[in-house]
mmCIF file of C-alpha atoms (C1' of nucleotides) in Angstrom:
data_model
loop_
_atom_site.group_PDB
_atom_site.id
_atom_site.type_symbol
_atom_site.label_atom_id
_atom_site.label_comp_id
_atom_site.label_asym_id
_atom_site.label_seq_id
_atom_site.Cartn_x
_atom_site.Cartn_y
_atom_site.Cartn_z
ATOM 1 C CA MET A 1 0.000 0.000 0.000
ATOM 2 C CA ALA A 2 2.822 2.376 0.810
ATOM 3 C CA VAL A 3 5.188 1.799 -2.092
ATOM 4 C CA GLY A 4 4.103 0.548 -5.508
ATOM 5 C CA GLU A 5 6.280 -1.389 -7.894
ATOM 6 C CA ALA A 6 7.548 1.772 -9.553
ATOM 7 C CA GLY A 7 8.421 3.178 -6.152
ATOM 8 C CA ARG A 8 10.220 0.007 -5.200
ATOM 9 C CA ASN A 9 12.296 0.171 -8.344
ATOM 10 C CA ARG A 10 13.162 3.761 -7.671
ATOM 11 C CA VAL A 11 14.287 2.754 -4.196
ATOM 12 C CA GLU A 12 16.447 -0.059 -5.548
ATOM 13 C CA GLU A 13 17.996 2.336 -8.032
ATOM 14 C CA ARG A 14 18.893 4.696 -5.285
ATOM 15 C CA VAL A 15 20.273 1.885 -3.139
ATOM 16 C CA SER A 16 22.464 0.769 -6.044
ATOM 17 C CA ARG A 17 23.686 4.265 -6.670
ATOM 18 C CA ILE A 18 24.594 4.750 -3.016
ATOM 19 C CA VAL A 19 26.319 1.370 -2.897
ATOM 20 C CA GLN A 20 28.351 2.301 -5.958
ATOM 21 C CA GLN A 21 29.343 5.613 -4.419
ATOM 22 C CA LEU A 22 30.366 3.855 -1.244
ATOM 23 C CA ARG A 23 32.473 1.369 -3.139
ATOM 24 C CA ALA A 24 33.986 4.154 -5.237
ATOM 25 C CA SER A 25 35.030 6.025 -2.113
ATOM 26 C CA GLY A 26 36.786 2.955 -0.746
ATOM 27 C CA HIS A 27 34.102 1.766 1.650
ATOM 28 C CA ARG A 28 33.202 -1.879 1.974
ATOM 29 C CA ILE A 29 29.780 -3.184 1.165
ATOM 30 C CA THR A 30 28.481 -5.215 4.054
ATOM 31 C CA PRO A 31 25.093 -6.914 4.445
ATOM 32 C CA GLN A 32 24.392 -4.600 7.386
ATOM 33 C CA ARG A 33 25.033 -1.463 5.387
ATOM 34 C CA VAL A 34 22.918 -2.595 2.492
ATOM 35 C CA ALA A 35 20.103 -3.572 4.827
ATOM 36 C CA ILE A 36 20.194 -0.232 6.605
ATOM 37 C CA ILE A 37 20.333 1.740 3.381
ATOM 38 C CA ARG A 38 17.535 -0.252 1.799
ATOM 39 C CA HIS A 39 15.444 0.083 4.917
ATOM 40 C CA PHE A 40 16.022 3.817 5.113
ATOM 41 C CA VAL A 41 15.881 5.077 1.550
ATOM 42 C CA GLY A 42 12.380 5.520 0.239
ATOM 43 C CA ARG A 43 10.780 6.113 3.601
ATOM 44 C CA THR A 44 8.492 9.056 3.912
ATOM 45 C CA ASP A 45 8.782 9.406 7.661
ATOM 46 C CA HIS A 46 11.708 10.588 9.760
ATOM 47 C CA PRO A 47 13.036 7.665 11.764
ATOM 48 C CA SER A 48 15.626 7.808 14.503
ATOM 49 C CA ALA A 49 18.642 5.523 14.527
ATOM 50 C CA GLU A 50 16.953 3.502 17.224
ATOM 51 C CA ASP A 51 13.767 3.157 15.144
ATOM 52 C CA ILE A 52 15.732 1.662 12.299
ATOM 53 C CA HIS A 53 17.738 -0.552 14.607
ATOM 54 C CA THR A 54 14.642 -1.938 16.282
ATOM 55 C CA GLU A 55 12.916 -2.618 12.979
ATOM 56 C CA LEU A 56 15.954 -4.330 11.472
ATOM 57 C CA LEU A 57 16.521 -6.436 14.558
ATOM 58 C CA ALA A 58 13.791 -8.833 13.383
ATOM 59 C CA ASP A 59 15.743 -9.798 10.268
ATOM 60 C CA TYR A 60 19.233 -9.114 11.593
ATOM 61 C CA PRO A 61 19.346 -10.150 15.247
ATOM 62 C CA MET A 62 23.019 -9.236 15.558
ATOM 63 C CA MET A 63 22.688 -5.736 14.150
ATOM 64 C CA ALA A 64 24.359 -3.284 16.506
ATOM 65 C CA LEU A 65 22.914 0.135 17.171
ATOM 66 C CA SER A 66 26.322 1.682 16.665
ATOM 67 C CA THR A 67 26.420 0.239 13.162
ATOM 68 C CA VAL A 68 23.137 1.945 12.377
ATOM 69 C CA TYR A 69 24.484 5.228 13.691
ATOM 70 C CA GLY A 70 27.633 4.836 11.639
ATOM 71 C CA THR A 71 25.819 4.048 8.418
ATOM 72 C CA LEU A 72 23.385 6.922 8.850
ATOM 73 C CA ARG A 73 26.267 9.280 9.507
ATOM 74 C CA LEU A 74 27.891 7.979 6.337
ATOM 75 C CA LEU A 75 24.705 8.642 4.381
ATOM 76 C CA ALA A 76 24.506 12.145 5.824
ATOM 77 C CA GLU A 77 28.108 12.846 4.819
ATOM 78 C CA MET A 78 27.353 11.615 1.309
ATOM 79 C CA GLY A 79 24.362 13.920 1.130
ATOM 80 C CA GLU A 80 21.920 11.016 1.022
ATOM 81 C CA ALA A 81 20.304 11.832 4.337
ATOM 82 C CA VAL A 82 19.584 14.928 6.364
ATOM 83 C CA GLU A 83 19.694 15.057 10.119
ATOM 84 C CA VAL A 84 16.629 16.655 11.602
ATOM 85 C CA SER A 85 16.449 17.611 15.225
ATOM 86 C CA PRO A 86 12.930 17.759 16.574
ATOM 87 C CA ALA A 87 11.753 19.145 19.893
ATOM 88 C CA THR A 88 12.840 15.912 21.513
ATOM 89 C CA HIS A 89 16.549 15.227 21.737
ATOM 90 C CA GLU A 90 16.653 12.154 19.582
ATOM 91 C CA THR A 91 18.055 12.921 16.147
ATOM 92 C CA ARG A 92 15.856 11.948 13.243
ATOM 93 C CA PHE A 93 17.096 11.206 9.756
ATOM 94 C CA ASP A 94 15.340 12.188 6.557
ATOM 95 C CA PRO A 95 16.005 10.348 3.298
ATOM 96 C CA ASP A 96 14.478 13.267 1.390
ATOM 97 C CA VAL A 97 17.451 15.521 0.709
ATOM 98 C CA GLY A 98 15.599 17.941 -1.555
ATOM 99 C CA ASP A 99 14.437 21.327 -0.327
ATOM 100 C CA HIS A 100 11.266 20.801 1.586
ATOM 101 C CA CYS A 101 9.469 21.838 4.697
ATOM 102 C CA HIS A 102 8.986 20.030 7.981
ATOM 103 C CA LEU A 103 5.930 20.463 10.118
ATOM 104 C CA THR A 104 7.054 19.574 13.618
ATOM 105 C CA CYS A 105 4.321 18.975 16.162
ATOM 106 C CA LEU A 106 5.177 20.451 19.546
ATOM 107 C CA ALA A 107 2.816 18.014 21.243
ATOM 108 C CA CYS A 108 3.505 14.599 19.740
ATOM 109 C CA ASN A 109 6.875 15.412 18.141
ATOM 110 C CA ARG A 110 5.788 13.915 14.853
ATOM 111 C CA ILE A 111 7.406 15.404 11.776
ATOM 112 C CA MET A 112 5.324 15.771 8.636
ATOM 113 C CA ASP A 113 6.468 16.846 5.208
ATOM 114 C CA LEU A 114 4.978 19.798 3.455
ATOM 115 C CA PRO A 115 5.240 19.737 -0.334
ATOM 116 C CA MET A 116 7.353 22.654 -1.470
ATOM 117 C CA ASP A 117 5.371 23.357 -4.625
ATOM 118 C CA ALA A 118 2.735 24.915 -2.399
ATOM 119 C CA CYS A 119 5.325 27.279 -0.971
ATOM 120 C CA VAL A 120 6.719 29.631 -3.548
ATOM 121 C CA HIS A 121 6.635 32.506 -1.133
ATOM 122 C CA ALA A 122 8.229 32.336 2.279
ATOM 123 C CA GLU A 123 4.996 33.385 3.959
ATOM 124 C CA ASP A 124 3.232 30.494 2.245
ATOM 125 C CA PHE A 125 4.742 27.983 4.641
ATOM 126 C CA ALA A 126 2.391 28.838 7.458
ATOM 127 C CA THR A 127 -0.608 29.122 5.164
ATOM 128 C CA ALA A 128 0.087 25.802 3.490
ATOM 129 C CA ALA A 129 0.594 24.233 6.885
ATOM 130 C CA GLN A 130 -2.802 25.492 7.989
ATOM 131 C CA HIS A 131 -4.408 23.984 4.908
ATOM 132 C CA GLN A 132 -3.165 20.642 6.207
ATOM 133 C CA GLY A 133 -4.856 21.203 9.528
ATOM 134 C CA PHE A 134 -1.580 22.135 11.155
ATOM 135 C CA GLN A 135 -1.606 25.044 13.590
ATOM 136 C CA PRO A 136 1.653 26.960 13.092
ATOM 137 C CA VAL A 137 3.311 28.576 16.085
ATOM 138 C CA ARG A 138 6.854 29.364 15.011
ATOM 139 C CA GLN A 139 8.895 28.880 11.916
ATOM 140 C CA VAL A 140 12.607 28.564 11.461
ATOM 141 C CA TYR A 141 14.223 28.191 8.091
ATOM 142 C CA GLN A 142 17.573 26.511 8.111
ATOM 143 C CA VAL A 143 20.129 26.667 5.373
ATOM 144 C CA PHE A 144 23.063 24.335 5.912
ATOM 145 C CA GLY A 145 26.308 25.039 4.115
ATOM 146 C CA TYR A 146 29.685 26.655 4.614
ATOM 147 C CA CYS A 147 30.188 30.135 5.974
ATOM 148 C CA ALA A 148 32.606 32.609 4.424
ATOM 149 C CA ASP A 149 35.361 31.708 6.868
ATOM 150 C CA CYS A 150 35.120 27.969 6.491
ATOM 151 C CA ARG A 151 34.674 28.080 2.747
ATOM 152 C CA ARG A 152 38.226 29.319 2.354
ATOM 153 C CA ASP A 153 39.703 26.258 3.999
ATOM 154 C CA ARG A 154 37.949 23.732 1.824
ATOM 155 C CA GLU A 155 38.805 24.376 -1.791
ATOM 156 C CA ALA A 156 37.363 21.295 -3.539
ATOM 157 C CA PRO A 157 37.842 18.744 -0.713
ATOM 158 C CA SER A 158 37.280 15.297 -2.253
ATOM 159 C CA ARG A 159 34.288 15.876 -4.499
ATOM 160 C CA ALA A 160 34.437 13.363 -7.364
ATOM 161 C CA MET B 1 29.256 48.705 21.075
ATOM 162 C CA ALA B 2 26.833 45.846 20.688
ATOM 163 C CA VAL B 3 23.702 47.318 22.205
ATOM 164 C CA GLY B 4 22.965 51.028 22.347
ATOM 165 C CA GLU B 5 20.834 52.734 24.984
ATOM 166 C CA ALA B 6 17.680 52.246 22.930
ATOM 167 C CA GLY B 7 18.511 48.560 22.585
ATOM 168 C CA ARG B 8 19.117 48.235 26.293
ATOM 169 C CA ASN B 9 15.756 49.779 27.037
ATOM 170 C CA ARG B 10 14.076 47.424 24.650
ATOM 171 C CA VAL B 11 15.785 44.558 26.425
ATOM 172 C CA GLU B 12 14.633 45.778 29.821
ATOM 173 C CA GLU B 13 11.102 46.126 28.510
ATOM 174 C CA ARG B 14 11.126 42.590 27.317
ATOM 175 C CA VAL B 15 12.600 41.360 30.592
ATOM 176 C CA SER B 16 9.824 43.136 32.470
ATOM 177 C CA ARG B 17 7.167 41.710 30.233
ATOM 178 C CA ILE B 18 8.502 38.175 30.675
ATOM 179 C CA VAL B 19 8.767 38.630 34.432
ATOM 180 C CA GLN B 20 5.160 39.818 34.542
ATOM 181 C CA GLN B 21 4.037 36.825 32.509
ATOM 182 C CA LEU B 22 5.929 34.502 34.804
ATOM 183 C CA ARG B 23 4.367 36.046 37.881
ATOM 184 C CA ALA B 24 0.928 35.941 36.252
ATOM 185 C CA SER B 25 1.287 32.234 35.574
ATOM 186 C CA GLY B 26 2.137 31.539 39.193
ATOM 187 C CA HIS B 27 5.895 31.321 38.883
ATOM 188 C CA ARG B 28 8.214 32.910 41.392
ATOM 189 C CA ILE B 29 10.641 35.616 40.446
ATOM 190 C CA THR B 30 14.101 34.689 41.647
ATOM 191 C CA PRO B 31 17.371 36.573 41.166
ATOM 192 C CA GLN B 32 18.644 33.618 39.136
ATOM 193 C CA ARG B 33 15.738 33.690 36.748
ATOM 194 C CA VAL B 34 15.959 37.420 36.225
ATOM 195 C CA ALA B 35 19.691 37.190 35.648
ATOM 196 C CA ILE B 36 19.298 34.410 33.104
ATOM 197 C CA ILE B 37 16.482 36.158 31.281
ATOM 198 C CA ARG B 38 18.313 39.474 31.203
ATOM 199 C CA HIS B 39 21.468 37.781 30.015
ATOM 200 C CA PHE B 40 19.648 35.902 27.293
ATOM 201 C CA VAL B 41 17.127 38.324 25.882
ATOM 202 C CA GLY B 42 18.609 40.793 23.445
ATOM 203 C CA ARG B 43 21.447 38.561 22.328
ATOM 204 C CA THR B 44 22.004 38.201 18.648
ATOM 205 C CA ASP B 45 23.870 34.915 18.835
ATOM 206 C CA HIS B 46 22.604 31.446 19.690
ATOM 207 C CA PRO B 47 24.066 30.381 23.005
ATOM 208 C CA SER B 48 23.826 26.955 24.579
ATOM 209 C CA ALA B 49 22.695 26.493 28.159
ATOM 210 C CA GLU B 50 26.285 25.874 29.109
ATOM 211 C CA ASP B 51 27.413 29.109 27.419
ATOM 212 C CA ILE B 52 24.976 31.107 29.507
ATOM 213 C CA HIS B 53 25.863 29.218 32.649
ATOM 214 C CA THR B 54 29.575 29.820 32.189
ATOM 215 C CA GLU B 55 29.099 33.506 31.505
ATOM 216 C CA LEU B 56 26.798 34.024 34.475
ATOM 217 C CA LEU B 57 29.113 32.129 36.814
ATOM 218 C CA ALA B 58 31.299 35.232 37.144
ATOM 219 C CA ASP B 59 28.507 37.231 38.763
ATOM 220 C CA TYR B 60 26.591 34.335 40.291
ATOM 221 C CA PRO B 61 29.100 31.777 41.526
ATOM 222 C CA MET B 62 26.356 29.504 42.873
ATOM 223 C CA MET B 63 24.305 29.404 39.670
ATOM 224 C CA ALA B 64 23.534 25.787 38.802
ATOM 225 C CA LEU B 65 23.521 24.559 35.237
ATOM 226 C CA SER B 66 20.213 22.831 35.834
ATOM 227 C CA THR B 67 18.680 26.168 36.773
ATOM 228 C CA VAL B 68 19.785 27.601 33.460
ATOM 229 C CA TYR B 69 18.270 24.646 31.645
ATOM 230 C CA GLY B 70 15.031 25.033 33.568
ATOM 231 C CA THR B 71 14.724 28.745 32.906
ATOM 232 C CA LEU B 72 15.479 28.356 29.210
ATOM 233 C CA ARG B 73 12.882 25.619 28.958
ATOM 234 C CA LEU B 74 10.430 27.945 30.676
ATOM 235 C CA LEU B 75 11.198 30.672 28.160
ATOM 236 C CA ALA B 76 10.751 28.239 25.305
ATOM 237 C CA GLU B 77 7.375 27.139 26.669
ATOM 238 C CA MET B 78 6.321 30.783 26.966
ATOM 239 C CA GLY B 79 7.328 31.373 23.363
ATOM 240 C CA GLU B 80 10.165 33.696 24.363
ATOM 241 C CA ALA B 81 12.909 31.442 23.051
ATOM 242 C CA VAL B 82 13.329 28.943 20.275
ATOM 243 C CA GLU B 83 15.417 25.828 20.565
ATOM 244 C CA VAL B 84 17.744 25.385 17.629
ATOM 245 C CA SER B 85 19.592 22.173 17.068
ATOM 246 C CA PRO B 86 22.744 22.574 15.042
ATOM 247 C CA ALA B 87 24.875 19.852 13.518
ATOM 248 C CA THR B 88 26.477 19.359 16.912
ATOM 249 C CA HIS B 89 24.360 17.805 19.628
ATOM 250 C CA GLU B 90 24.296 20.719 22.001
ATOM 251 C CA THR B 91 20.995 22.550 21.884
ATOM 252 C CA ARG B 92 21.205 26.258 21.191
ATOM 253 C CA PHE B 93 18.603 28.789 22.214
ATOM 254 C CA ASP B 94 17.525 31.762 20.148
ATOM 255 C CA PRO B 95 15.915 34.814 21.757
ATOM 256 C CA ASP B 96 14.626 35.899 18.355
ATOM 257 C CA VAL B 97 11.221 34.261 18.117
ATOM 258 C CA GLY B 98 10.171 35.990 14.920
ATOM 259 C CA ASP B 99 10.250 34.213 11.591
ATOM 260 C CA HIS B 100 13.780 34.241 10.363
ATOM 261 C CA CYS B 101 16.381 32.116 8.728
ATOM 262 C CA HIS B 102 19.410 30.384 10.200
ATOM 263 C CA LEU B 103 22.578 29.837 8.265
ATOM 264 C CA THR B 104 24.245 26.862 9.911
ATOM 265 C CA CYS B 105 27.853 26.242 9.015
ATOM 266 C CA LEU B 106 28.593 22.568 8.588
ATOM 267 C CA ALA B 107 32.268 23.162 9.337
ATOM 268 C CA CYS B 108 32.381 25.424 12.404
ATOM 269 C CA ASN B 109 28.783 24.907 13.564
ATOM 270 C CA ARG B 110 28.247 28.624 13.895
ATOM 271 C CA ILE B 111 24.695 29.814 13.373
ATOM 272 C CA MET B 112 24.145 33.123 11.622
ATOM 273 C CA ASP B 113 20.892 34.967 11.120
ATOM 274 C CA LEU B 114 19.645 35.882 7.710
ATOM 275 C CA PRO B 115 17.312 38.887 7.571
ATOM 276 C CA MET B 116 13.933 37.710 6.359
ATOM 277 C CA ASP B 117 13.142 40.854 4.372
ATOM 278 C CA ALA B 118 15.563 39.584 1.751
ATOM 279 C CA CYS B 119 13.604 36.363 1.447
ATOM 280 C CA VAL B 120 10.117 36.902 0.111
ATOM 281 C CA HIS B 121 10.353 33.849 -2.073
ATOM 282 C CA ALA B 122 11.306 30.457 -0.753
ATOM 283 C CA GLU B 123 14.073 30.135 -3.322
ATOM 284 C CA ASP B 124 15.508 33.444 -2.121
ATOM 285 C CA PHE B 125 16.952 31.832 0.979
ATOM 286 C CA ALA B 126 19.831 30.229 -0.832
ATOM 287 C CA THR B 127 20.435 33.293 -2.982
ATOM 288 C CA ALA B 128 20.407 35.637 -0.026
ATOM 289 C CA ALA B 129 22.725 33.292 1.823
ATOM 290 C CA GLN B 130 25.165 33.378 -1.071
ATOM 291 C CA HIS B 131 25.127 37.162 -1.044
ATOM 292 C CA GLN B 132 26.463 36.907 2.487
ATOM 293 C CA GLY B 133 29.333 34.735 1.342
ATOM 294 C CA PHE B 134 27.626 31.621 2.611
ATOM 295 C CA GLN B 135 27.817 28.528 0.435
ATOM 296 C CA PRO B 136 24.464 26.744 0.729
ATOM 297 C CA VAL B 137 24.365 22.952 0.632
ATOM 298 C CA ARG B 138 20.960 21.950 1.950
ATOM 299 C CA GLN B 139 17.942 23.755 3.238
ATOM 300 C CA VAL B 140 15.246 22.638 5.611
ATOM 301 C CA TYR B 141 12.328 24.816 6.559
ATOM 302 C CA GLN B 142 10.765 24.023 9.863
ATOM 303 C CA VAL B 143 7.347 25.078 11.017
ATOM 304 C CA PHE B 144 6.655 24.303 14.651
ATOM 305 C CA GLY B 145 3.077 24.088 15.828
ATOM 306 C CA TYR B 146 0.327 21.592 16.540
ATOM 307 C CA CYS B 147 -0.758 18.908 14.136
ATOM 308 C CA ALA B 148 -4.409 18.149 13.431
ATOM 309 C CA ASP B 149 -4.501 15.352 15.991
ATOM 310 C CA CYS B 150 -2.891 17.238 18.812
ATOM 311 C CA ARG B 151 -4.799 20.406 18.145
ATOM 312 C CA ARG B 152 -8.011 18.726 19.205
ATOM 313 C CA ASP B 153 -6.716 18.017 22.684
ATOM 314 C CA ARG B 154 -5.651 21.545 23.478
ATOM 315 C CA GLU B 155 -8.601 23.873 23.174
ATOM 316 C CA ALA B 156 -7.249 27.118 24.670
ATOM 317 C CA PRO B 157 -4.886 25.633 27.276
ATOM 318 C CA SER B 158 -3.865 28.475 29.584
ATOM 319 C CA ARG B 159 -3.327 31.339 27.174
ATOM 320 C CA ALA B 160 -3.901 34.622 29.047
ATOM 321 C "C1'" DC C 1 4.462 30.021 56.854
ATOM 322 C "C1'" DT C 2 4.165 27.627 52.404
ATOM 323 C "C1'" DC C 3 5.476 25.724 48.613
ATOM 324 C "C1'" DG C 4 7.933 26.744 44.293
ATOM 325 C "C1'" DT C 5 12.796 27.056 43.344
ATOM 326 C "C1'" DT C 6 17.656 26.299 43.949
ATOM 327 C "C1'" DG C 7 22.126 23.821 44.051
ATOM 328 C "C1'" DC C 8 24.199 19.784 44.056
ATOM 329 C "C1'" DA C 9 24.957 15.146 42.750
ATOM 330 C "C1'" DA C 10 23.454 11.166 40.877
ATOM 331 C "C1'" DA C 11 20.737 9.346 37.115
ATOM 332 C "C1'" DT C 12 19.296 9.063 32.427
ATOM 333 C "C1'" DC C 13 19.413 9.030 27.573
ATOM 334 C "C1'" DA C 14 21.386 9.519 23.034
ATOM 335 C "C1'" DT C 15 25.503 8.878 20.729
ATOM 336 C "C1'" DT C 16 30.444 7.625 20.294
ATOM 337 C "C1'" DT C 17 34.444 4.913 20.930
ATOM 338 C "C1'" DG C 18 37.883 1.057 22.039
ATOM 339 C "C1'" DC C 19 38.910 -3.353 20.865
ATOM 340 C "C1'" DA C 20 39.008 -8.128 19.509
ATOM 341 C "C1'" DA C 21 36.770 -10.946 16.075
ATOM 342 C "C1'" DT C 22 34.959 -11.151 11.433
ATOM 343 C "C1'" DG C 23 34.544 -11.229 6.573
ATOM 344 C "C1'" DG C 24 34.544 -8.282 2.142
ATOM 345 C "C1'" DA C 25 37.794 -7.083 -1.567
ATOM 346 C "C1'" DT D 1 45.579 -12.129 3.208
ATOM 347 C "C1'" DC D 2 44.602 -7.450 4.851
ATOM 348 C "C1'" DC D 3 42.326 -3.995 6.819
ATOM 349 C "C1'" DA D 4 37.723 -1.818 7.104
ATOM 350 C "C1'" DT D 5 33.771 -2.997 9.596
ATOM 351 C "C1'" DT D 6 31.183 -5.273 13.028
ATOM 352 C "C1'" DG D 7 29.209 -6.253 17.720
ATOM 353 C "C1'" DC D 8 29.623 -5.519 22.157
ATOM 354 C "C1'" DA D 9 30.450 -2.969 26.199
ATOM 355 C "C1'" DA D 10 32.224 0.790 28.308
ATOM 356 C "C1'" DA D 11 32.809 5.830 27.874
ATOM 357 C "C1'" DT D 12 31.178 10.246 26.894
ATOM 358 C "C1'" DG D 13 28.437 14.368 26.927
ATOM 359 C "C1'" DA D 14 24.167 16.752 27.202
ATOM 360 C "C1'" DT D 15 20.125 17.114 29.796
ATOM 361 C "C1'" DT D 16 17.057 15.740 33.622
ATOM 362 C "C1'" DT D 17 15.801 14.465 38.160
ATOM 363 C "C1'" DG D 18 15.683 13.569 43.354
ATOM 364 C "C1'" DC D 19 16.048 15.797 47.402
ATOM 365 C "C1'" DA D 20 17.154 18.753 51.312
ATOM 366 C "C1'" DA D 21 17.813 23.633 52.175
ATOM 367 C "C1'" DC D 22 16.248 28.123 50.891
ATOM 368 C "C1'" DG D 23 13.550 32.168 50.173
ATOM 369 C "C1'" DA D 24 9.768 34.736 47.423
ATOM 370 C "C1'" DG D 25 5.037 35.729 48.074
#
DNA sequence: CTCGTTGCAAATCATTTGCAATGGA
DNA sequence: TCCATTGCAAATGATTTGCAACGAG
């Protein structure tokens, strides 16, 4: 119900691409890594490392939580995941690395995605959120990147 | 140099208003709380609880870190502070509760503010960031509020 | 006087790390 | 075979909590 055949193929494509990148950058391809990546990519929610670990434990009883953390960090460094920090202090990871908007509920800490096409104007975020039944309280826009100072020190680091 | 007389007055006004709100909601006004609030409100950076604690320790040698955490949480609940979670895992607090944009450096973890008036359109964030010498990598827009489910359970909680 | 608040220390919780064993390349 | 990666357990670091003393109302 969640992912159709087309969606599944798209997921597998992305998994393959990530695996290739990993191999290309000298990383080893282990069953654990593949399982974590496949389990993560294509999700539409924002799981924590522990979520993923718990869910994978059924199929991989020896899977260590630290391995999940490591693989997610790897994905984040590759630009294949974004860390999202909700009101709670457990980091969530988002496989959607495109520009989009998070609706974070202050009560239940759930994170919902807001399609960006509804948000051409900055002030549209709150309006679009309201259309989804979400009651906006505060908004913070975050742009991650490199500041003027740090940019100097990283002239083309290792980008392929 | 940082804050002129007008700015200082504005800070004191805001401190007074917060203190009044605290009193009105049945909280006690302690020297610690006033010191923390005064030290926090009016800042233009994004200090962590530990930052504030360390800085206040000079004038208040008995100030406990847990008191700082408690007061900042109180401010956040009152809507007088926003928690910001940078790439590092130490929560930062922002006294600016208006809609604005954070430029988070992935290298030095500094958080800079981006004036919102430059960002009418959603796609302006990255452009405006670049104008400041900031090299954007990823953007996430966060709207905090109450989702449809949680909104039901909180019909006018204690709002004055 | 009362009870919310403080300071301190211990506890908790997420995340990281050290290390010996394992298994991809 | 070789060395990156794993699993485990212990370490770390941020934040919270329990509790007796304190002090604002």
